[in-house]
XYZ file of C-alpha atoms in Angstrom:
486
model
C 17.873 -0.325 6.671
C 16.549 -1.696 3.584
C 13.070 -3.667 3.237
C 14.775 -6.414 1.319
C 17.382 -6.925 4.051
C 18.814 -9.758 6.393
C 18.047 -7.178 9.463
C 13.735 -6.931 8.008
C 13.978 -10.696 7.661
C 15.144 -11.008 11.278
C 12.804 -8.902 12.201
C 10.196 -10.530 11.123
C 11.448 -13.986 12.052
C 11.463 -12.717 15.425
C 8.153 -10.953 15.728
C 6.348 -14.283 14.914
C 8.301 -16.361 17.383
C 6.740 -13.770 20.025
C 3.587 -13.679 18.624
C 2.440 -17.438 18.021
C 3.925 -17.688 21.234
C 1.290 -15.172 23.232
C -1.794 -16.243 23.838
C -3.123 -12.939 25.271
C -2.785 -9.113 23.627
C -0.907 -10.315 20.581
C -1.218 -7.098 18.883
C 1.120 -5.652 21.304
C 4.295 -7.459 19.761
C 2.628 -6.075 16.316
C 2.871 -2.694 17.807
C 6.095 -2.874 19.636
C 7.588 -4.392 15.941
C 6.187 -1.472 14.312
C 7.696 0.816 16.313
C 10.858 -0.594 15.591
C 10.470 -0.627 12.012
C 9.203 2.790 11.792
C 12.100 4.022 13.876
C 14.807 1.674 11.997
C 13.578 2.790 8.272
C 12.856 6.848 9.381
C 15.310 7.594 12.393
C 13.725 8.495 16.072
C 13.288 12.665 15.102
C 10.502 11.306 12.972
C 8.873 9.828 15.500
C 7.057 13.361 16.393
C 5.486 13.388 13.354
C 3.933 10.257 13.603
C 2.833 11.116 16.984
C 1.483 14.577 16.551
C -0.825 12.340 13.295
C -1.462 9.757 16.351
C -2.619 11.861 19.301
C -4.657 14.651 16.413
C -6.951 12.393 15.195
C -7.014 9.910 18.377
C -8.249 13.159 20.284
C -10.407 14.131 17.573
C -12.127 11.245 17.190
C -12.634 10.651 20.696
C -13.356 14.441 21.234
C -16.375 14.381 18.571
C -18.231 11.634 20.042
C -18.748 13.350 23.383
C -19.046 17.033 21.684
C -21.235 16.711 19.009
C -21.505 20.470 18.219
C -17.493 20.528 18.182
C -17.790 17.666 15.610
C -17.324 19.810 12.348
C -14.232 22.586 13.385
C -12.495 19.033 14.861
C -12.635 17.819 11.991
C -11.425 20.380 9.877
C -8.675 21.288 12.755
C -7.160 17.870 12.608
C -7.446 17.962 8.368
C -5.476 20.837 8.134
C -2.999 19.927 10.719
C -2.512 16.787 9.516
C -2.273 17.438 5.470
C -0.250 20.849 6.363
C 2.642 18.478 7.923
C 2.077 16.232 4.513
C 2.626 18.706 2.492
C 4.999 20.678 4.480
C 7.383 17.194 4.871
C 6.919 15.658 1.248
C 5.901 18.393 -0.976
C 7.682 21.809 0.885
C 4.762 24.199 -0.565
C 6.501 26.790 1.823
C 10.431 26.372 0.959
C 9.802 30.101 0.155
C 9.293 31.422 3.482
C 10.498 28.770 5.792
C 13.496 27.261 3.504
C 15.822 27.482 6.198
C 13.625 25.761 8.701
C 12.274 23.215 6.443
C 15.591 22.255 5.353
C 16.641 21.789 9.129
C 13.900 19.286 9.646
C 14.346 17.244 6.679
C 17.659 16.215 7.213
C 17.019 14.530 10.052
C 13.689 13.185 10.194
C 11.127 12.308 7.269
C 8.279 9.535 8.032
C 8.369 6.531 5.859
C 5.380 6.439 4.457
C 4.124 9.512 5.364
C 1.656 9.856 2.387
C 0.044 6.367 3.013
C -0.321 6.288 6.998
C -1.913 9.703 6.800
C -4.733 9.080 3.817
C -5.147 6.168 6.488
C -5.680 7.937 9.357
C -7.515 10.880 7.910
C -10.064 7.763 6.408
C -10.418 6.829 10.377
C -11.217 10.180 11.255
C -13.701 10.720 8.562
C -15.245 7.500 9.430
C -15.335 8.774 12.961
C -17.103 12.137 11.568
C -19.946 10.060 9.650
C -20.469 7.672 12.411
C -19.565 4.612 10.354
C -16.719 3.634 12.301
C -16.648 3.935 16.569
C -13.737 6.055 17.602
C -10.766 3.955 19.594
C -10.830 4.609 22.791
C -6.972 2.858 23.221
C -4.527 5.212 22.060
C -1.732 2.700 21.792
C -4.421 0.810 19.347
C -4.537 3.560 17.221
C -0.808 3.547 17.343
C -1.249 0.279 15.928
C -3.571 0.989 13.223
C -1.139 3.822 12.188
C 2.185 2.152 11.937
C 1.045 -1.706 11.275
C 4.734 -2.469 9.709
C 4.289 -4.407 6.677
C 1.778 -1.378 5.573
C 4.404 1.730 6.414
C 6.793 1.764 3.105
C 3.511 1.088 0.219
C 0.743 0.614 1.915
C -2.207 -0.606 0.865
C -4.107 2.468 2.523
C -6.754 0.352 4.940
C -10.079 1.193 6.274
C -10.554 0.456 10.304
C -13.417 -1.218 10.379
C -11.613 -3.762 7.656
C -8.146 -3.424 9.276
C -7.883 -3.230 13.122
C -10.650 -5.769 14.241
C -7.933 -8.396 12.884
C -5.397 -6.998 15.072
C -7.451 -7.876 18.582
C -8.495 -11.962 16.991
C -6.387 -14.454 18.408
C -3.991 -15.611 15.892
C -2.697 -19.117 16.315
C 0.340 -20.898 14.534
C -0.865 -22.426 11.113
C 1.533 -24.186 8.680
C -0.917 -23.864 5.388
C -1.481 -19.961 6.171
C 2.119 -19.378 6.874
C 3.301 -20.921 4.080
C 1.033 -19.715 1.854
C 2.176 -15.978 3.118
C 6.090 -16.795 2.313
C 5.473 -18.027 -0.951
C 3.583 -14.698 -1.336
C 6.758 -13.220 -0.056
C 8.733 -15.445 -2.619
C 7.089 -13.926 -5.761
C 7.249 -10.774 -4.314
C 11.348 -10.633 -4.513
C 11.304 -12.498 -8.133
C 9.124 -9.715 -9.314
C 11.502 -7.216 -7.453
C 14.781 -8.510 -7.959
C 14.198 -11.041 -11.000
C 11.946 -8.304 -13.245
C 11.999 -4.697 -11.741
C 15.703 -4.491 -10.745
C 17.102 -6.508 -13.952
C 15.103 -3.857 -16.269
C 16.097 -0.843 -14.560
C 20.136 -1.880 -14.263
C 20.024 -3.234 -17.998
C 16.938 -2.691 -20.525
C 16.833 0.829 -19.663
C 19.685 2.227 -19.524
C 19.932 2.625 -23.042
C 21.298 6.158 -24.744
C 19.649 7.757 -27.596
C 16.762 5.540 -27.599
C 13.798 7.243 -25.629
C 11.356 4.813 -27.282
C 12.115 1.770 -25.289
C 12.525 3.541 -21.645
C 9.210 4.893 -22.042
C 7.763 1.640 -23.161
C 9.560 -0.510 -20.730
C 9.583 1.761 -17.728
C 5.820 0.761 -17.054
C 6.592 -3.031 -16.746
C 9.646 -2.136 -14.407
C 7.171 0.072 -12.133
C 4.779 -2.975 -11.594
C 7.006 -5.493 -11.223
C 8.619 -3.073 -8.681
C 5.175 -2.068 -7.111
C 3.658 -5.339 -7.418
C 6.788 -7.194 -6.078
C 6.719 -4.600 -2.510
C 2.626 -4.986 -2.276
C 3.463 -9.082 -2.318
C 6.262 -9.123 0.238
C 4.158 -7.204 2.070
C 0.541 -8.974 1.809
C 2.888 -12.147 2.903
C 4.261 -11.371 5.517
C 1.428 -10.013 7.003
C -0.639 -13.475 5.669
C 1.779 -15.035 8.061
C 0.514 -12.904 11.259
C -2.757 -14.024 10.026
C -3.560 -10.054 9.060
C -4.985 -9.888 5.606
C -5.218 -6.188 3.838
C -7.009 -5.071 1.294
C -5.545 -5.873 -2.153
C -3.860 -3.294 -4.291
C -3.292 -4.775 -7.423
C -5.348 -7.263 -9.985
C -3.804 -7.873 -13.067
C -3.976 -4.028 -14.307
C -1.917 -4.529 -17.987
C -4.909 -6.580 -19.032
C -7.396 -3.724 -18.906
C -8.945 -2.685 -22.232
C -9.385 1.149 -20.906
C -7.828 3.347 -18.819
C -10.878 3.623 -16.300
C -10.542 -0.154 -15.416
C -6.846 -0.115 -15.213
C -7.420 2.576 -12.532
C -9.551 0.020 -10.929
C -6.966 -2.284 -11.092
C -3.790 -0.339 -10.501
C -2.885 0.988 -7.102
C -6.602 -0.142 -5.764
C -6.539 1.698 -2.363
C -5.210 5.204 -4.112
C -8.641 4.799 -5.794
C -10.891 3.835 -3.215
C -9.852 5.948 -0.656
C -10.577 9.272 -3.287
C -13.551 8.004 -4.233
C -14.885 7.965 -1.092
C -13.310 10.752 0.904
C -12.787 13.398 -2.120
C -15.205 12.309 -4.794
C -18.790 11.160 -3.569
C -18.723 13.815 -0.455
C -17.552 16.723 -3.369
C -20.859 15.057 -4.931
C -23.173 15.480 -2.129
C -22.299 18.771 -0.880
C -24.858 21.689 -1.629
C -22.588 23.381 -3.571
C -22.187 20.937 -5.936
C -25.924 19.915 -6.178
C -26.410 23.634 -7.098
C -24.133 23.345 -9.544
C -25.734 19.732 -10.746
C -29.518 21.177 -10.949
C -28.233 24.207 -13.261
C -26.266 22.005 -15.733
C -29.183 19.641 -15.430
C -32.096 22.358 -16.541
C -29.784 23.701 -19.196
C -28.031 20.762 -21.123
C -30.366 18.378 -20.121
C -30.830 15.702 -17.169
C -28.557 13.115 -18.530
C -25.827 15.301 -19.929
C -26.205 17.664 -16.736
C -25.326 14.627 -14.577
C -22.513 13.801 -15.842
C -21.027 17.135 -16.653
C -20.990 17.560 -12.656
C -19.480 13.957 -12.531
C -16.671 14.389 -14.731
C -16.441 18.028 -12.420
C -15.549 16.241 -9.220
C -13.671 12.960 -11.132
C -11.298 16.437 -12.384
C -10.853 17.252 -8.583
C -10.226 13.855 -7.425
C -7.379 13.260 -10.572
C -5.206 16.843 -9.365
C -5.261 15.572 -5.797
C -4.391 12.165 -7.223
C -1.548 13.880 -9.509
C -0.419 16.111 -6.118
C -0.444 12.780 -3.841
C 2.216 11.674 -6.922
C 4.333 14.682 -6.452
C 4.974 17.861 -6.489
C 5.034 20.095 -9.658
C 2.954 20.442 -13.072
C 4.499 16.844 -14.232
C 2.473 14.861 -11.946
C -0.439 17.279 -12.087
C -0.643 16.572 -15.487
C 1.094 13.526 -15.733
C -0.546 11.376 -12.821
C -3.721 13.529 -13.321
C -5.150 15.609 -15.677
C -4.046 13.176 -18.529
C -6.134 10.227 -17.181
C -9.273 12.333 -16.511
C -8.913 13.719 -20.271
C -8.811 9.976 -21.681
C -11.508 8.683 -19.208
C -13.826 11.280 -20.022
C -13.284 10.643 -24.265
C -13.207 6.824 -23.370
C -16.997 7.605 -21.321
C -18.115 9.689 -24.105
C -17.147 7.035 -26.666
C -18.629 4.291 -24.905
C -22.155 6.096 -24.297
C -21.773 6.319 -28.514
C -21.180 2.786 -28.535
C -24.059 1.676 -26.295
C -25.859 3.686 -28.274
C -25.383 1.354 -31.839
C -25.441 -1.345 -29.972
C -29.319 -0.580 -28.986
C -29.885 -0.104 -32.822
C -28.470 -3.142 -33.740
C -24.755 -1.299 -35.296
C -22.798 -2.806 -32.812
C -21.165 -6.884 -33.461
C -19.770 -8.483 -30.391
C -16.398 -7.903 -29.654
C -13.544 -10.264 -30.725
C -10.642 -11.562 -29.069
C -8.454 -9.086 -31.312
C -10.254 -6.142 -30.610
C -10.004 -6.656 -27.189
C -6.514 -7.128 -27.109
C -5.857 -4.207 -29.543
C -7.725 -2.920 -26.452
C -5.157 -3.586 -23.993
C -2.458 -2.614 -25.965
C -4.206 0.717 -26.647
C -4.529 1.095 -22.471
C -1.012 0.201 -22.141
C 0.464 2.789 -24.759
C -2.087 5.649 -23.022
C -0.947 4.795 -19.440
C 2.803 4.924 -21.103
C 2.332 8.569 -21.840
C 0.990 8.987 -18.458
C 4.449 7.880 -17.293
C 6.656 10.065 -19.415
C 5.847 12.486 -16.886
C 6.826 10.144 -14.174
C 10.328 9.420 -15.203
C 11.173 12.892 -16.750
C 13.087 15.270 -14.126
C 11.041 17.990 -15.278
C 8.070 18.707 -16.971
C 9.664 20.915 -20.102
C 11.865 17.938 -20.510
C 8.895 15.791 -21.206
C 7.020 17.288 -23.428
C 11.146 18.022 -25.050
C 10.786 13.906 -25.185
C 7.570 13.897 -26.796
C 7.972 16.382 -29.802
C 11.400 14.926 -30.250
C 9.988 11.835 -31.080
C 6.913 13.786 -33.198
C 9.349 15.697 -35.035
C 11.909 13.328 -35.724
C 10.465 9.822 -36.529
C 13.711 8.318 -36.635
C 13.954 8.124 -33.075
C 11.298 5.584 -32.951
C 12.234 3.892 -35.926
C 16.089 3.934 -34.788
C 14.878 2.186 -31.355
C 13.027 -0.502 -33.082
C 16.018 -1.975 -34.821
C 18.288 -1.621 -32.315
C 16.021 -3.568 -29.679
C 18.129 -6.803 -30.315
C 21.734 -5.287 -29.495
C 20.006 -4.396 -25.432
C 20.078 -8.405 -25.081
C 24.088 -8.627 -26.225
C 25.453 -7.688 -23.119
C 24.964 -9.381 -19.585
C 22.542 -11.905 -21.742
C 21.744 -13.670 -19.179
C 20.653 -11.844 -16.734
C 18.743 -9.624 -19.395
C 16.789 -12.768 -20.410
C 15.892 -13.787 -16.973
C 13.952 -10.232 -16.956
C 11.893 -11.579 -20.202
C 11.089 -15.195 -18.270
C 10.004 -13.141 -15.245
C 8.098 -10.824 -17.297
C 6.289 -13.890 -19.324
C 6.223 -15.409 -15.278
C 4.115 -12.109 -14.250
C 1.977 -12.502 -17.576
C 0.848 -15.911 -17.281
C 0.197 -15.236 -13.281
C -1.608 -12.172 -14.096
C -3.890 -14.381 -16.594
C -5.688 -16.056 -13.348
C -5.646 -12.942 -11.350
C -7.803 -10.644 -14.229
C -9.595 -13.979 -13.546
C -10.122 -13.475 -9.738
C -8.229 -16.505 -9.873
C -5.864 -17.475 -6.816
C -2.190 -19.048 -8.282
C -1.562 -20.681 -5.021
C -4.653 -22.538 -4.622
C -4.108 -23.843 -8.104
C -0.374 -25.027 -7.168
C -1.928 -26.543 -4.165
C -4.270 -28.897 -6.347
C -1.019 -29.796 -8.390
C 1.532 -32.662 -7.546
C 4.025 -32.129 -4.938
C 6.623 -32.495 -7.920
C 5.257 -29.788 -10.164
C 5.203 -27.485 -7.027
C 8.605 -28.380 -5.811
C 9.328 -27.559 -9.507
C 8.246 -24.523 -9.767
C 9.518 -23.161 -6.029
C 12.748 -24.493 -7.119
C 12.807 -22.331 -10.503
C 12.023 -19.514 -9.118
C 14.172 -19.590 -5.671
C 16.748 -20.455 -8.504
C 16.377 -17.354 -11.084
C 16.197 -15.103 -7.494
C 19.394 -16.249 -6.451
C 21.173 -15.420 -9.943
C 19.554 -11.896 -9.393
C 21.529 -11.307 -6.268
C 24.772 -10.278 -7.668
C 23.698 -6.996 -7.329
C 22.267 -4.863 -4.460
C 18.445 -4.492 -4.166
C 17.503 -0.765 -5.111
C 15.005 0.535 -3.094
C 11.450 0.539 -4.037
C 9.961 3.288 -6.571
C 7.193 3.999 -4.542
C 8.938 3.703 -0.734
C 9.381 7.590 -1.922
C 5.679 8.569 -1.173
């Protein structure tokens, strides 16, 4: 069953009949619906896996409260259980030895999700560890705050304490929030259908012109990404459930360190705070920190061990990606190299600037800027659509050692827009859609409180335009969503 699907929309129809119509334990109907997604979208055999994640870190949690001196081999216990069956479902690190065995349980049963519902879970159990968050003492809660459905194909990746109190509020019917969550929903599919699904049936399928997939398959991801993080944020708007945001208007960022902060938000957080600042404060790497400290100086010392643990925090990034040396590098490795020049060129900078060297910046500058960011997080994803990683670095010094390529898919960017015009430019008006949209959010800006302040004509306007141009986009099937995959 797919997510953009008449059976999902029933579904969900259905779930919030039931649940505006409880007055008492609401976020049982959440958790009975989420069993039936989960079940629907991975089969019942993967139902063990979700419940050997459950009942782990449930115990765990639980378990380290009342055992204090257990508290540390719990924790590491449930880690490795947990990330073993990760890795062992999504990654097969032991195909080698247990091929036969691994292949037996794939074919039957793997999670949706899988990568998102356990960085969740392991964030709980952490939380549990450093006291910040009090363990759930319902198991059927945690159930909840595992599988919550419009979370389980993309995420975001949640925090409890941010996350589950929401569940337990009473939740009554309200037409503004409701509505406000299915126009959410509405953009969602334009960005999906209208944008990523019109770009990946038409713009890119273009031979002998590696150029414009590489520079176009960026746009395609976000409108794809994007589209699945608003159908879900809606929907779950319209149970009155707000997550954390995962995207603000990323293709606007003038360096690759704020387009991580704007890109995939969650990803971010959740290694900053479970990989990066405890990698920081463990003894190990303080020794390491006072040594590079007393022999290239404090300031320089600091950040050496910085950039140190920001390296470790971009492989596991690259690994949560995929497996193999193409998202290492790709999804990894590459960004930490250009964050770490873009650092070391902005200390420079700061540096003029206190002498007087430095003139304000211009609006050309910073949009050289952006385009800059955009072209170095386009490398990033020639790694990302390559099958392997020889054949893109082949794609790279084909296009270094023969400049024709380039030039050859520069003039013939016209002819992609001769076939199937139409539908070809209704990708370019949801792409200039996304663009002006993404204007207000870099802005913090919300879109629908602005519509709200406009006539009812404007609005009815612009619903009707873009119900319209998703409707034209339905001649073809919906292809599942890039990132469903992780």
């Amino acid at each position: 069953m797919g997510m953009i699907s008449y059976r999902s929309m029933l579904i969900v129809i259905c779930s919030l009949i039931v649940f505006f119509n409880i007055k008492k334990r609401q976020w049982i109907v959440l958790l009975l619906t989420s069993l039936i997604v989960f079940v629907a979208f991975s089969g019942i055999g993967a139902a063990v896996y979700a419940l050997i994640t459950i009942v782990t870190v449930h115990l765990a949690a639980n378990l380290m409260k009342k055992y204090p001196a257990y508290k540390k081999k719990l924790l590491i216990g449930t880690l490795v259980i947990n990330f073993a069956l990760l890795a062992g479902l999504r990654y097969t690190l032991f195909e080698d030895v247990f091929s036969f065995y691994l292949d037996e349980i794939k074919t039957f049963a793997v999670p949706i999700g899988i990568s998102y519902y356990t960085f969740q879970m392991m964030s709980y159990l952490l939380d549990c560890y450093w006291e910040v968050t009090e363990p759930e003492k319902n198991i059927f809660k945690t159930a909840l705050f595992c599988l919550y459905f419009p979370l389980l194909l993309s995420g975001p990746i949640c925090r409890y304490d941010k996350l589950a109190p929401q569940f337990y509020e009473e939740h009554r019917f309200d037409y503004h929030r409701v509505s406000y969550g299915l126009i959410r929903v509405a953009y969602g599919l334009f960005e999906k259908l209208v944008v990523a699904d019109r770009l990946d049936a038409n713009i890119l399928d273009v031979p002998n012109m590696i150029l414009i997939p590489i520079l176009i398959f960026p746009l395609q991801l976000y409108a794809d990404f994007d589209g699945c993080m608003n159908i879900i944020m809606g929907v779950s708007e319209c149970f009155g459930i707000v997550p954390e945001e995962n995207f603000r208007a990323p293709f606007y960022a003038k360096t690759i360190q704020e387009f991580w902060q704007r890109w995939h938000i969650t990803l971010g957080v959740w290694m900053k705070n479970y990989i990066m600042y405890p990698l920081l404060k463990s003894e190990r790497f303080i020794r390491i920190g006072e040594k590079l400290k007393a022999r290239f100086g404090k300031k320089t010392g600091k950040q050496l061990t910085t950039w140190t643990a920001t390296l470790v925090v971009w492989i596991c990034t690259g690994i949560w990606h995929g497996k193999g040396i193409k998202f290492v590098f790709g999804q990894g490795l590459w960004f930490w190299l250009v964050i770490v020049i873009e650092q070391i060129a902005e200390s420079r900078s700061k540096k003029r600037s206190a002498k007087g060297e430095q003139k304000a910046d211009s609006r050309i500058i910073n949009g050289l800027r952006v385009i800059r960011t955009y072209l170095l997080y386009c490398f990033g994803t020639i790694f990302f659509q390559a099958p392997t990683f020889p054949e893109a670095i082949g794609w790279i010094t084909s296009m270094v050692k023969d400049p024709y390529i380039i030039v050859n898919s520069i003039v013939h960017i016209p002819s992609i827009f001769i076939n199937d015009f139409y539908l070809d430019a209704l990708a370019l008006i949801g792409l200039a859609v996304m663009a002006a949209v993404d204007v207000f959010r870099y802005r913090g800006e919300c879109v629908r409180d602005l519509l709200h302040k406009k006539n009812y004509a404007f609005r009815l306007a612009c619903y009707w335009l873009m119900s319209a141009m998703i409707i034209l986009s339905l001649n073809q099937s919906a292809q599942e969503f890039l990132y469903s995959q992780f």
